[in-house]
Coordinates of C-alpha atoms in Angstrom, one line a residue:
M1 CA 130.8 47.6 154.5
G2 CA 128.0 47.8 157.0
G3 CA 125.3 44.9 158.6
F4 CA 126.0 41.8 158.2
A5 CA 128.2 40.7 156.3
G6 CA 131.0 43.7 157.6
F7 CA 131.0 42.0 161.4
W8 CA 131.3 38.6 159.2
Q9 CA 134.5 40.5 157.1
Q10 CA 136.2 42.4 159.8
G11 CA 135.2 38.7 162.4
D12 CA 137.3 36.3 163.6
A13 CA 136.7 32.3 164.2
I14 CA 135.2 32.7 167.2
T15 CA 132.2 35.5 166.1
R16 CA 132.1 33.6 162.2
G17 CA 131.6 29.9 164.8
V18 CA 128.7 31.9 165.9
A19 CA 127.6 32.9 163.5
A20 CA 127.3 29.4 161.8
L21 CA 125.6 27.6 164.9
L22 CA 122.9 29.9 165.0
L23 CA 122.0 30.1 161.4
L24 CA 122.4 26.0 161.5
M25 CA 120.4 26.1 164.9
S26 CA 117.6 28.7 162.5
I27 CA 117.4 26.1 159.7
S28 CA 116.9 22.9 162.5
A29 CA 114.3 25.1 164.2
W30 CA 112.1 26.2 160.6
V31 CA 112.5 22.6 159.6
L32 CA 110.6 21.1 162.9
I33 CA 108.0 23.7 162.2
F34 CA 107.3 22.8 158.8
W35 CA 107.8 19.1 159.4
K36 CA 105.8 18.9 162.6
G37 CA 103.3 21.7 161.9
W38 CA 102.5 19.2 159.6
V39 CA 102.7 15.2 160.6
L40 CA 100.5 16.9 164.5
G41 CA 97.9 18.3 161.5
R42 CA 98.1 14.8 161.1
V43 CA 97.6 12.9 163.6
K44 CA 95.0 15.4 164.5
R45 CA 92.6 14.7 161.9
D46 CA 93.1 11.0 161.3
I47 CA 92.3 10.6 164.9
A48 CA 88.8 12.2 164.0
R49 CA 87.7 10.2 161.4
A50 CA 89.8 6.7 162.9
V51 CA 88.0 6.6 165.8
P52 CA 84.6 6.7 164.6
A53 CA 85.3 4.0 162.3
F54 CA 86.8 1.6 164.4
W55 CA 83.7 2.2 167.1
G56 CA 81.1 2.2 164.1
A57 CA 82.8 -1.0 163.3
A58 CA 81.0 -4.9 163.6
S59 CA 83.9 -6.3 164.7
L60 CA 87.4 -5.7 166.1
D61 CA 88.9 -7.0 162.8
E62 CA 87.2 -5.1 161.1
G63 CA 87.2 -2.1 163.2
E64 CA 91.6 -3.6 162.3
K65 CA 91.1 -2.9 158.7
Q66 CA 89.3 1.0 159.3
L67 CA 92.1 1.9 161.4
A68 CA 94.1 0.5 159.2
V69 CA 92.8 3.0 156.3
F70 CA 92.9 6.0 158.7
D71 CA 95.1 6.1 160.9
R72 CA 98.1 7.1 158.7
E73 CA 100.5 7.6 161.3
G74 CA 100.2 5.3 162.9
V75 CA 98.8 6.6 167.3
L76 CA 95.7 4.3 167.4
R77 CA 97.1 0.7 165.7
P78 CA 99.7 0.5 169.3
L79 CA 96.7 1.0 171.3
L80 CA 94.5 -1.3 169.2
A81 CA 97.6 -4.2 169.3
A82 CA 98.6 -3.7 172.8
A83 CA 95.2 -3.8 173.9
T84 CA 94.8 -6.9 171.7
A85 CA 97.9 -9.3 172.0
S86 CA 97.7 -12.0 174.6
H87 CA 101.2 -13.7 176.8
S88 CA 101.2 -17.4 177.7
G89 CA 103.9 -18.9 179.5
Q90 CA 104.8 -19.1 183.6
T91 CA 105.3 -15.4 183.2
L92 CA 104.5 -12.0 186.0
E93 CA 102.7 -10.2 183.5
S94 CA 99.7 -13.2 182.5
R95 CA 99.1 -14.8 185.8
G96 CA 98.2 -11.2 186.2
H97 CA 94.3 -9.5 186.3
L98 CA 93.6 -8.9 182.5
A99 CA 92.4 -5.8 183.7
S100 CA 95.1 -5.1 184.9
Q101 CA 97.5 -6.5 182.0
L102 CA 95.6 -4.1 179.8
T103 CA 96.0 -1.3 181.9
R104 CA 99.6 -2.2 181.3
R105 CA 100.4 -3.3 177.7
L106 CA 98.2 0.1 176.9
R107 CA 100.2 2.6 179.4
D108 CA 103.7 1.8 177.6
A109 CA 102.2 1.5 174.3
L110 CA 100.6 5.3 174.9
H111 CA 103.5 6.1 176.2
R112 CA 105.8 4.9 173.2
V113 CA 102.9 6.9 171.3
L114 CA 103.3 10.0 173.2
T115 CA 107.3 10.0 172.5
Q116 CA 106.6 10.2 169.1
L117 CA 104.4 12.8 169.0
Q118 CA 106.6 14.6 171.0
F119 CA 109.5 14.3 168.5
G120 CA 111.1 17.6 168.3
Q121 CA 110.3 19.0 171.5
V122 CA 113.2 18.8 173.5
V123 CA 115.6 20.6 169.6
L124 CA 112.7 24.2 169.6
A125 CA 113.2 24.1 173.2
S126 CA 116.7 23.7 173.6
I127 CA 116.7 26.0 170.6
G128 CA 114.5 29.1 172.1
S129 CA 116.5 29.2 175.8
T130 CA 119.3 28.9 174.2
A131 CA 119.8 30.9 170.8
P132 CA 119.6 34.8 172.5
F133 CA 122.7 34.0 174.8
I134 CA 124.9 32.1 172.4
G135 CA 124.1 35.6 170.0
L136 CA 124.6 38.0 173.2
F137 CA 127.9 35.9 173.1
G138 CA 128.4 36.1 169.3
T139 CA 128.0 40.0 170.9
V140 CA 130.2 40.7 173.0
W141 CA 133.1 38.5 171.7
G142 CA 132.7 41.2 168.6
I143 CA 133.0 43.8 171.0
Y144 CA 136.1 43.0 172.7
H145 CA 137.1 42.3 169.2
A146 CA 136.5 45.6 167.5
L147 CA 137.9 47.7 170.7
L148 CA 141.2 45.6 170.4
S149 CA 141.3 46.8 166.8
I150 CA 140.5 50.4 168.0
S151 CA 143.2 50.8 170.5
V152 CA 146.2 48.9 167.8
A153 CA 144.8 51.9 165.7
G154 CA 145.9 54.5 168.2
T155 CA 142.9 56.6 167.4
V156 CA 139.6 56.6 168.6
T157 CA 137.2 58.8 167.5
I158 CA 133.3 57.9 167.3
D159 CA 133.0 57.2 163.8
R160 CA 135.6 54.1 164.9
V161 CA 133.6 53.2 167.3
S162 CA 130.1 52.9 166.6
G163 CA 130.7 51.3 163.2
P164 CA 132.2 48.3 165.0
V165 CA 129.9 48.2 168.2
G166 CA 125.9 48.3 165.6
E167 CA 128.4 44.9 163.8
A168 CA 128.3 43.5 166.4
L169 CA 125.3 43.6 167.7
V170 CA 123.5 41.9 165.0
M171 CA 124.9 38.9 167.1
T172 CA 121.9 39.7 169.2
A173 CA 120.0 40.7 167.0
A174 CA 120.6 37.3 165.2
G175 CA 119.3 35.2 168.5
L176 CA 116.8 37.4 168.8
A177 CA 115.6 35.8 165.3
V178 CA 116.6 32.2 165.4
A179 CA 115.1 32.2 169.7
I180 CA 111.1 34.2 168.9
P181 CA 109.8 31.3 166.4
A182 CA 111.6 27.3 168.2
V183 CA 109.9 29.4 171.9
L184 CA 106.4 29.7 170.0
A185 CA 106.0 26.5 168.9
Y186 CA 106.9 24.8 171.2
N187 CA 104.7 26.4 173.1
V188 CA 101.9 25.8 170.1
Y189 CA 103.3 22.6 169.2
N190 CA 103.2 21.5 173.0
K191 CA 99.5 21.7 173.4
R192 CA 98.4 20.2 170.1
V193 CA 99.9 17.5 171.7
A194 CA 98.0 17.3 174.8
A195 CA 94.6 17.6 173.0
C196 CA 96.7 14.6 171.1
E197 CA 96.8 12.7 174.0
A198 CA 93.1 13.9 175.7
D199 CA 91.9 11.6 172.6
L200 CA 94.6 9.0 173.0
E201 CA 93.9 8.3 176.2
G202 CA 89.8 8.7 176.2
F203 CA 90.6 5.8 173.1
A204 CA 92.9 3.9 175.7
H205 CA 90.1 4.5 177.9
D206 CA 87.4 3.1 176.0
L207 CA 89.2 -0.4 174.3
R208 CA 90.5 -1.2 178.0
E209 CA 86.4 -1.3 179.2
L210 CA 85.9 -3.1 175.8
L211 CA 88.3 -6.6 176.7
A212 CA 88.2 -6.3 179.9
E213 CA 84.9 -8.5 179.9
P214 CA 86.2 -11.8 178.3
S215 CA 83.6 -12.2 176.5
A216 CA 84.9 -9.4 174.4
T217 CA 87.6 -11.2 173.2
T218 CA 84.7 -13.2 171.2
T219 CA 84.4 -11.3 167.6
E220 CA 82.6 -12.7 165.1
V221 CA 83.8 -12.1 161.2

């Protein structure tokens, strides 16, 4: 019996644990890849439709309704909510200039939205950077385990060495198979998040310019 099946059958608890860990990492990576691809695609389409609909509205109230319709992932509504929020009382935040208050609230809201969009990126990066070394560790341990078994047998031939060593090398290939999709997805999604970030920053900037004037807070329904 060869390949991974033979490696699994002949391996000890450590080699099987490494194989199970790589399998778990692979499942996690592919779940994140499909999920983030779906979410980021929705966000991009939502921004493309929601922003023009908002600026085409006759008032802030109407614009908020437009965002409620098109902003399915909730990346634009937090910015509008932060821009239109009011704070009363004797606090440092309420004492600042209106433009400064808007900038601070929009900045904080934008950071929260970006954290939402970047969810899972750390996991993909961690899987992409560690999976090859975990697979390599499985290979080294598998070769060590195989050589110990051969030494106990007392006879060394090319057939007895090449089989276990070849099966152990499967772990290195498995580590690369787990890491490569995670790295590629991380790079692609970083680019998509950056594109969404640019659009959101532009929307936040335009909101600040609109609401920084005192007269802008008065809307007609």
